[in-house]
CSV table of C-alpha atoms and ligand atoms in Angstrom, one decimal:
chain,number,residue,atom,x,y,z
W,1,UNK,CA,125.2,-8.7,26.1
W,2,UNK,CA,127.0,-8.4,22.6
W,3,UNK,CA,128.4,-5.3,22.0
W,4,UNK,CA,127.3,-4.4,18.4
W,5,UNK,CA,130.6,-2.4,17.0
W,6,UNK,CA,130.1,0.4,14.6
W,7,UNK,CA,132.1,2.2,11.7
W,8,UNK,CA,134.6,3.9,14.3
W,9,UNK,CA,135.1,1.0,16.0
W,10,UNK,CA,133.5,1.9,19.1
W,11,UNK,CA,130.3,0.4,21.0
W,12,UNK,CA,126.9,2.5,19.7
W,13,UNK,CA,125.1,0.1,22.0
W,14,UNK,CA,126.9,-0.5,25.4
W,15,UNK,CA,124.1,-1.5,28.3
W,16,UNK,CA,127.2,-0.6,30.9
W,17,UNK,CA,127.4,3.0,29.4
W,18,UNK,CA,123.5,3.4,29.5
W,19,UNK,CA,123.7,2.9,33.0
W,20,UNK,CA,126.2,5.5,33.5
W,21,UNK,CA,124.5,7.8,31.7
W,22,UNK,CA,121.4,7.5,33.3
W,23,UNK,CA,123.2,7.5,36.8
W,24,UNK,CA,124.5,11.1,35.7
W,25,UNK,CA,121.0,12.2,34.4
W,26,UNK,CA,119.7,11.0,38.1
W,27,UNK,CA,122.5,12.3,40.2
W,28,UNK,CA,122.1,15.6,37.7
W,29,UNK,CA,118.1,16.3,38.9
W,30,UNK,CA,119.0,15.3,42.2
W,31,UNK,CA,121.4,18.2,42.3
W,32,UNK,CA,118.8,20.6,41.1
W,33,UNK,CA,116.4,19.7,43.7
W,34,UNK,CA,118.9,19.8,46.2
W,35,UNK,CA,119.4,23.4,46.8
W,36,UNK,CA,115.8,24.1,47.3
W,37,UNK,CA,115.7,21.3,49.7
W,38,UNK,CA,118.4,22.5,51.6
W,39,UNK,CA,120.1,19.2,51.5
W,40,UNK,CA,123.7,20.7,51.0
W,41,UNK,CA,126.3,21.1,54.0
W,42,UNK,CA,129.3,23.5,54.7
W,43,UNK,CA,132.2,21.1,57.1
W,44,UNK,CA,134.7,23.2,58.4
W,45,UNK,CA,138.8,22.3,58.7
W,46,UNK,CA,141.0,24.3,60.7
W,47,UNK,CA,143.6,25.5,59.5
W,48,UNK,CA,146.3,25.7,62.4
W,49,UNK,CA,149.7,28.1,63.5
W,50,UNK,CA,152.7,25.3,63.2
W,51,UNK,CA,154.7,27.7,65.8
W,52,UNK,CA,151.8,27.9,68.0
W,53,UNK,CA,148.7,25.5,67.3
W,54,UNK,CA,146.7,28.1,67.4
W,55,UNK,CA,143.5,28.1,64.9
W,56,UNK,CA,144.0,30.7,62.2
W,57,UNK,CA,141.1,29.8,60.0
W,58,UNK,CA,138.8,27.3,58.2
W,59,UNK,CA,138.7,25.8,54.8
W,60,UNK,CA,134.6,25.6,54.1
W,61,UNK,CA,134.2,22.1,52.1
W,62,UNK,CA,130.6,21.6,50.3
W,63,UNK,CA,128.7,18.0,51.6
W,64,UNK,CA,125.7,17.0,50.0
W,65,UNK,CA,123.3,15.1,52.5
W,66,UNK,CA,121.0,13.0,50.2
W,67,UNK,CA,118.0,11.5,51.3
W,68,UNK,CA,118.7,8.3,49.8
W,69,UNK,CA,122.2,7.7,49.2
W,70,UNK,CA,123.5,9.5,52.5
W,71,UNK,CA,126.6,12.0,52.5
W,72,UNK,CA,127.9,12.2,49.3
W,73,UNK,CA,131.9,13.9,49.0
W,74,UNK,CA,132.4,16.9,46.3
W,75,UNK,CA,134.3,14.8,44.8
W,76,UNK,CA,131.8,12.5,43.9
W,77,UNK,CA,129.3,15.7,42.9
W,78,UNK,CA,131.3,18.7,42.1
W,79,UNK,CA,132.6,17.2,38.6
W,80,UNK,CA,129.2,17.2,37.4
W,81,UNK,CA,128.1,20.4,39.0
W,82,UNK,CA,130.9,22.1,37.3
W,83,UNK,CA,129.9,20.5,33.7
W,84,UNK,CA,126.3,21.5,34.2
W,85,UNK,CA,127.0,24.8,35.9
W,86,UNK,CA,125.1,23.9,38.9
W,87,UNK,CA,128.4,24.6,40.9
W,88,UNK,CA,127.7,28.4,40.4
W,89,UNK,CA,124.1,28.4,42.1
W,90,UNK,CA,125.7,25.9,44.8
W,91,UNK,CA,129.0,27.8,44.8
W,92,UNK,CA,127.6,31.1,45.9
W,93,UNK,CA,125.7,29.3,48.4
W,94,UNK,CA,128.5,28.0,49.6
W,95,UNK,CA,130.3,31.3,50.0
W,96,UNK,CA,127.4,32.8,51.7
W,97,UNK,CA,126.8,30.5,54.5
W,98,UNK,CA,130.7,30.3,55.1
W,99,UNK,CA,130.8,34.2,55.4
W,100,UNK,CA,127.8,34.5,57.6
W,101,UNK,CA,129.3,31.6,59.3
W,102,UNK,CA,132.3,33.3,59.9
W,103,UNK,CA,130.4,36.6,61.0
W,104,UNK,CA,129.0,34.5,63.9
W,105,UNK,CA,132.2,32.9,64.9
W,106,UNK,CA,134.2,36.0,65.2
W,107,UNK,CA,132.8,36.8,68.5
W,108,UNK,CA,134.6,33.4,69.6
W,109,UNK,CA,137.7,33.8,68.6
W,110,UNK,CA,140.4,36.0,69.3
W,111,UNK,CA,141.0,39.0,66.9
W,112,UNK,CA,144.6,38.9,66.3
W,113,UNK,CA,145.5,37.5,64.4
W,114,UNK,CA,142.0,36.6,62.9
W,115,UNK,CA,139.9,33.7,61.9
W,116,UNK,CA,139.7,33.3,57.8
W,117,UNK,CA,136.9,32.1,56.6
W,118,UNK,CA,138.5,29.9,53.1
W,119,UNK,CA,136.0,28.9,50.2
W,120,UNK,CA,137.3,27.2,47.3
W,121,UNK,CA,136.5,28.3,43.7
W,122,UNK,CA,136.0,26.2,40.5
W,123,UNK,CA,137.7,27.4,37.0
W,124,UNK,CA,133.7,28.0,36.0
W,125,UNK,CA,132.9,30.0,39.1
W,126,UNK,CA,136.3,31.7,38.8
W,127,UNK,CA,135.2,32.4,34.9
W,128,UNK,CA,131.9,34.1,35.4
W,129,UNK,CA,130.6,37.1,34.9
W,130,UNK,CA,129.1,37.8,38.3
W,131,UNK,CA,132.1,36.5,40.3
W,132,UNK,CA,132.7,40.0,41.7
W,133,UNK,CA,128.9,40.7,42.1
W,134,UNK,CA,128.6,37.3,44.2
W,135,UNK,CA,131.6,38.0,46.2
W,136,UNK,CA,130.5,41.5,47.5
W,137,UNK,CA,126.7,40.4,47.4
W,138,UNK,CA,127.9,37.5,50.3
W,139,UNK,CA,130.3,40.0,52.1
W,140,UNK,CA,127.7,42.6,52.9
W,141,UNK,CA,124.7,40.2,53.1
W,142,UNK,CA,126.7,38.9,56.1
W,143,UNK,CA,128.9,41.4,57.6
W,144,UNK,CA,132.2,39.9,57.0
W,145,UNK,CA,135.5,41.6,56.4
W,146,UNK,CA,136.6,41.3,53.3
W,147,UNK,CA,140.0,40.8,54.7
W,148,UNK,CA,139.1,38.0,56.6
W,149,UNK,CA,138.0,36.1,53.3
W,150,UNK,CA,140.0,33.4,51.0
W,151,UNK,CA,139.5,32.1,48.2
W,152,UNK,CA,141.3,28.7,46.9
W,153,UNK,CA,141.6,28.3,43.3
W,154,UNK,CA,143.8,25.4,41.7
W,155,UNK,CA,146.3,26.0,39.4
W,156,UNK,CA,144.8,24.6,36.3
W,157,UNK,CA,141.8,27.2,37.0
W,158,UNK,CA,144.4,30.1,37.2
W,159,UNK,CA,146.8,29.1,34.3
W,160,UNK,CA,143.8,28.4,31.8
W,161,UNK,CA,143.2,32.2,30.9
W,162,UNK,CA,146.2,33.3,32.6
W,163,UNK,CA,145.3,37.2,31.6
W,164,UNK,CA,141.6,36.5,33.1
W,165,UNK,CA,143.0,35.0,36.1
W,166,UNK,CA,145.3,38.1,36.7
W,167,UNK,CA,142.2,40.7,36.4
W,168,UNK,CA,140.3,38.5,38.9
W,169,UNK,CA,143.1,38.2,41.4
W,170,UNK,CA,144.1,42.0,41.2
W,171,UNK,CA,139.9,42.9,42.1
W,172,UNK,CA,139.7,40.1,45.1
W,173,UNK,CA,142.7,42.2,46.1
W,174,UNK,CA,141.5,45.8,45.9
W,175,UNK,CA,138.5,44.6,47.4
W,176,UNK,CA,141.1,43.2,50.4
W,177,UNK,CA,140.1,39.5,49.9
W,178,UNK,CA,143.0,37.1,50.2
W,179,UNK,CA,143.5,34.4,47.7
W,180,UNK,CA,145.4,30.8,47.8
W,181,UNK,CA,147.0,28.4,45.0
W,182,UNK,CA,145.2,25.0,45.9
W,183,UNK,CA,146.8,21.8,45.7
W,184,UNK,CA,150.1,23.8,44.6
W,185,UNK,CA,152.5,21.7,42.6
W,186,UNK,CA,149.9,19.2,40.9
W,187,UNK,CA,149.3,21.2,38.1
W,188,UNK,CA,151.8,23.4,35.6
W,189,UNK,CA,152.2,26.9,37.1
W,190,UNK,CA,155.0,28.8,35.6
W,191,UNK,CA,157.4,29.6,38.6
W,192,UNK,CA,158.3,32.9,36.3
W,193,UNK,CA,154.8,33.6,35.6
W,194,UNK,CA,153.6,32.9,39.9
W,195,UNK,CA,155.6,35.9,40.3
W,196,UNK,CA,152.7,38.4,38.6
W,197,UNK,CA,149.8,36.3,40.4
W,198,UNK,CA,148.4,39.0,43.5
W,199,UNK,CA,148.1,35.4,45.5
W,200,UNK,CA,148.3,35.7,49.7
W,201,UNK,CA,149.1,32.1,50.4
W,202,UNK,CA,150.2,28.7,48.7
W,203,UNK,CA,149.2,25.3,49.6
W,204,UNK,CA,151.1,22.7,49.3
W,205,UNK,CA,149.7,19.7,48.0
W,206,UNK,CA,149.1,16.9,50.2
W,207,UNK,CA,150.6,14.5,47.7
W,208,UNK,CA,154.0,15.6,48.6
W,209,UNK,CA,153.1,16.4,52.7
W,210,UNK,CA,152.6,12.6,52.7
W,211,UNK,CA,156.4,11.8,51.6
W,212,UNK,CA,157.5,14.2,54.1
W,213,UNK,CA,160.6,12.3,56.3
W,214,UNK,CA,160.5,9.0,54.4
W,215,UNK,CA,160.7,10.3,51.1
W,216,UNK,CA,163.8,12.6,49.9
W,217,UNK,CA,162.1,14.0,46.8
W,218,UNK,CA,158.8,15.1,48.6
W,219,UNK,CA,160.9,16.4,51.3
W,220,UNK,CA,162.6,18.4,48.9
W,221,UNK,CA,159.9,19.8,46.6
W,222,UNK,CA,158.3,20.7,50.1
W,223,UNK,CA,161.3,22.8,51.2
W,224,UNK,CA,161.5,24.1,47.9
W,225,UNK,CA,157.9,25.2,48.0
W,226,UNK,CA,158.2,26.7,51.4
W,227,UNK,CA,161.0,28.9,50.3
W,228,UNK,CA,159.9,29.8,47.0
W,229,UNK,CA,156.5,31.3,48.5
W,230,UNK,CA,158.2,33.5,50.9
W,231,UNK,CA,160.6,34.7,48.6
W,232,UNK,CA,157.7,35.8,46.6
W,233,UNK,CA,156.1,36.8,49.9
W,234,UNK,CA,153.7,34.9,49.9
W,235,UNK,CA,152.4,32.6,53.1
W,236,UNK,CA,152.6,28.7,53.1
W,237,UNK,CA,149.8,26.1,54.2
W,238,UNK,CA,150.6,22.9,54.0
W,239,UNK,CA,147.9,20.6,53.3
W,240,UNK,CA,146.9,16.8,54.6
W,241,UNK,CA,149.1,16.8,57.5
W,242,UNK,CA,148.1,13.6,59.1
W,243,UNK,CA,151.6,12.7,61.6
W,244,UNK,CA,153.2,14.9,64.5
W,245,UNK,CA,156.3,13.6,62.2
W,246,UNK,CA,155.2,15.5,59.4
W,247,UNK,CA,154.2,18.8,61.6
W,248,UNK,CA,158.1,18.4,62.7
W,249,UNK,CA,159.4,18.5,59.5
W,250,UNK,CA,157.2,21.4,57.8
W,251,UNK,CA,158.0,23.5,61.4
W,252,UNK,CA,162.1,23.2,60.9
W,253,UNK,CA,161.3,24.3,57.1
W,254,UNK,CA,159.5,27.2,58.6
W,255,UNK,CA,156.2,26.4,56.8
W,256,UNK,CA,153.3,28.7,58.4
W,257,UNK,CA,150.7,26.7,58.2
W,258,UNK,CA,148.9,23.3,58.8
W,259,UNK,CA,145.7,21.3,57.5
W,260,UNK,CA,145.2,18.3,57.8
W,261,UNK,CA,143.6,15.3,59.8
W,262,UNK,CA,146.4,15.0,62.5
W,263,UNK,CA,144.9,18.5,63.4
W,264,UNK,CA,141.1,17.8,63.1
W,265,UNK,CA,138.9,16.8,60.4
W,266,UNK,CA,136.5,18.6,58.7
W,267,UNK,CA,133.6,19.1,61.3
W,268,UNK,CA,129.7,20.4,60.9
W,269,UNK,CA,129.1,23.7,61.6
W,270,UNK,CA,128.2,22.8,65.6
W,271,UNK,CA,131.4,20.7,66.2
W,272,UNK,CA,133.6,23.1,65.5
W,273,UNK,CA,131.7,26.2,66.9
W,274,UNK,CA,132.3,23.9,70.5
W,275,UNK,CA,136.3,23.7,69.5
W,276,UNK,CA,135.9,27.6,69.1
W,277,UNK,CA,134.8,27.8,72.6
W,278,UNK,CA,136.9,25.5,73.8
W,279,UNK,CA,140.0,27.9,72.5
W,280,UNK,CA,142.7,25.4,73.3
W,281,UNK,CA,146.0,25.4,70.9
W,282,UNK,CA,145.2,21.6,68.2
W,283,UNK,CA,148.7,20.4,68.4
W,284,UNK,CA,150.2,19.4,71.5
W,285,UNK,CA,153.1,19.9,70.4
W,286,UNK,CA,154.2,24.1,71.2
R,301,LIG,P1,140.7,20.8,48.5
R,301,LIG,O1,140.3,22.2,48.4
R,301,LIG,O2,142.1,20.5,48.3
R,301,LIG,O3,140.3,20.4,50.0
R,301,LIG,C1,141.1,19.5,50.9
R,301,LIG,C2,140.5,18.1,50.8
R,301,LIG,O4,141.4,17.3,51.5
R,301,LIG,C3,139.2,17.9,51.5
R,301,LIG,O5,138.5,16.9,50.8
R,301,LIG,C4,139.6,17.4,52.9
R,301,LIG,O6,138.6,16.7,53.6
R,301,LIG,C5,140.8,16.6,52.5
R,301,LIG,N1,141.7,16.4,53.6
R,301,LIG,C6,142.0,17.3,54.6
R,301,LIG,N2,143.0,16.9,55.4
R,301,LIG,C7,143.3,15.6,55.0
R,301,LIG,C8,144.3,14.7,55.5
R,301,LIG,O7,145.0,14.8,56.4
R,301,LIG,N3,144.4,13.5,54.7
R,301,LIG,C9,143.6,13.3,53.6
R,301,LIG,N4,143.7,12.1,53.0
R,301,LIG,N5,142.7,14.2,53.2
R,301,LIG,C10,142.5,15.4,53.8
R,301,LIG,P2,136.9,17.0,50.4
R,301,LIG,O8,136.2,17.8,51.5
R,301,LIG,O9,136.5,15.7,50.0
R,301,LIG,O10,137.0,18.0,49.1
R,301,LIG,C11,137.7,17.6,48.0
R,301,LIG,C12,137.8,18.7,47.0
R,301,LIG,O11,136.5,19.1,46.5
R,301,LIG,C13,138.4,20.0,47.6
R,301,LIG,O12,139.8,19.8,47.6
R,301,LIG,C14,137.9,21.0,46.6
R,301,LIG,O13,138.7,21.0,45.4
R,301,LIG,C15,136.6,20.5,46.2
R,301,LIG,N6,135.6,21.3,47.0
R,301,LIG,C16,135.2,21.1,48.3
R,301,LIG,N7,134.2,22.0,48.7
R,301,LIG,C17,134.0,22.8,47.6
R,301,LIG,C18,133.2,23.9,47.4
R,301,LIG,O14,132.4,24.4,48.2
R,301,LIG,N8,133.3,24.5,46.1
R,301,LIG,C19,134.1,24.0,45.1
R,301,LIG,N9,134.2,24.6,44.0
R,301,LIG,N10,134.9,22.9,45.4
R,301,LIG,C20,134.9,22.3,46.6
R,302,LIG,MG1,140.9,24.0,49.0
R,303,LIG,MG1,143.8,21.5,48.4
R,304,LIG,MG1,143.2,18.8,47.1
């Protein structure tokens, strides 16, 4: 084809974009028929005790089954939700099958200290009006704790209307829900303005997990991490752990806690309901 160039230099006519754009439009009613058809699924990956191995919750991550293109990750999907505001109809689904989830997995886990039950936020679920609503709507449809719920939100999401973010935080907190930085260190947090954030745990991206031993700089911005969140008393999770070298080093920086693939990968709903009942520690290494 002959890309026909206009005024502003750009392509008006460009068979390659057409393509794309018609891929979104598909991908876009897809995703509106997809709730209804209940093709979405909630994996669950533990999140594990570094002192003890012991499981001290899940992270819920959002899978779409489609019938024809098979599982599809969030990351391929949750862009577009989140530009088309689907993510807040699939969002509170989300939160509402991990909570009743989490209901039913109680009786298989050991109280103390207890299983939590994490579900990420986007900035546009984290921005809207009913947030609150939705939260307490999925906590007492289902029985949980409020205590015994997370929610992840990113940086960017928090910083973005930093006196927003500070109003939601302080209500997940008188309601007794805990809340986590996500992917910690990617984005631009303010250490001075982390301080005022009413946050219960950091996680430490798994961008600088992945240096841990080999690389000095990710070794150090880990350390760093880990001490700065428990002067601020906050807990640390460190995310993508995939080596028993890495779980080393994050236990002699006296990091709390572990995610990642060297522990388990995110599993369906019935896989990990059997590792519940199985109740053994995931690291061999006590
Ligand atoms: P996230 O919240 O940082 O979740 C962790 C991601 O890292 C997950 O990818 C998980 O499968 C992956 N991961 C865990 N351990 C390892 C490891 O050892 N190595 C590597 N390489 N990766 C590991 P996933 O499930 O594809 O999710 C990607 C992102 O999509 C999430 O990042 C989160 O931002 C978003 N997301 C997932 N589920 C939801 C949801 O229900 N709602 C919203 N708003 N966002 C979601
Ligand atoms: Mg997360
Ligand atoms: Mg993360
Ligand atoms: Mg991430």
């Amino acid at each position: 084809y002959k890309a026909k160039k206009g005024k502003l230099g750009y392509a008006l006519y460009d068979p390659s974009m057409h393509a794309e754009v018609l891929e979104r439009l598909r991908l876009e009613n897809d995703m509106r028929r997809a709730l209804e058809e209940e093709e979405f699924e909630v994996h669950y990956q533990p999140k594990v005790q570094l002192t003890t191995g012991a499981m001290t919750g899940v992270e819920a991550l959002v899978r779409w089954r489609h019938p024809e293109r098979g599982m599809i990750s969030p990351g391929q999907f949750i862009p577009l939700a989140e530009d088309t505001g689907l993510i807040v109809p699939i969002g509170m689904w989300v939160l509402e099958t991990a909570c009743r989830q989490a209901k039913e997995w109680e009786a298989l886990h050991p109280d103390s200290p207890p299983l939590m039950m994490a579900v990420n936020l986007s900035a546009r679920q984290f921005r809207h009006p009913s947030l609150m609503e939705d939260i307490l709507a999925a906590l007492q449809r289902s029985g949980l704790e409020p205590h015994k719920l997370q929610l992840e939100v990113t940086e960017s999401v928090v910083m973005d209307n930093s006196e927003h973010a500070i109003g939601v935080l302080r209500e997940l907190r008188k309601l007794g829900v805990k809340s986590a930085m996500d992917d910690f260190g990617t984005g631009y947090s303010s250490l001075g303005y982390l301080k005022t954030l009413p946050l219960s745990n950091l996680k430490v991206d798994r961008s600088f997990v992945k240096g841990l031993g080999d690389n000095a700089e990710d070794s150090a911005i880990v350390r760093l991490v880990v001490d700065l969140a428990h002067t601020l008393g906050l807990k640390v999770t460190a995310e993508g752990v995939e080596t028993a070298e890495q779980v080393a080093h994050l236990k002699e920086m006296g990091c709390d806690l572990g995610q990642g693939f060297y522990f388990s990968r995110p599993l369906a709903s019935e896989a990990m309901t059997e590792l519940l009942e199985a109740g053994v520690p995931l690291s061999g290494t006590v």
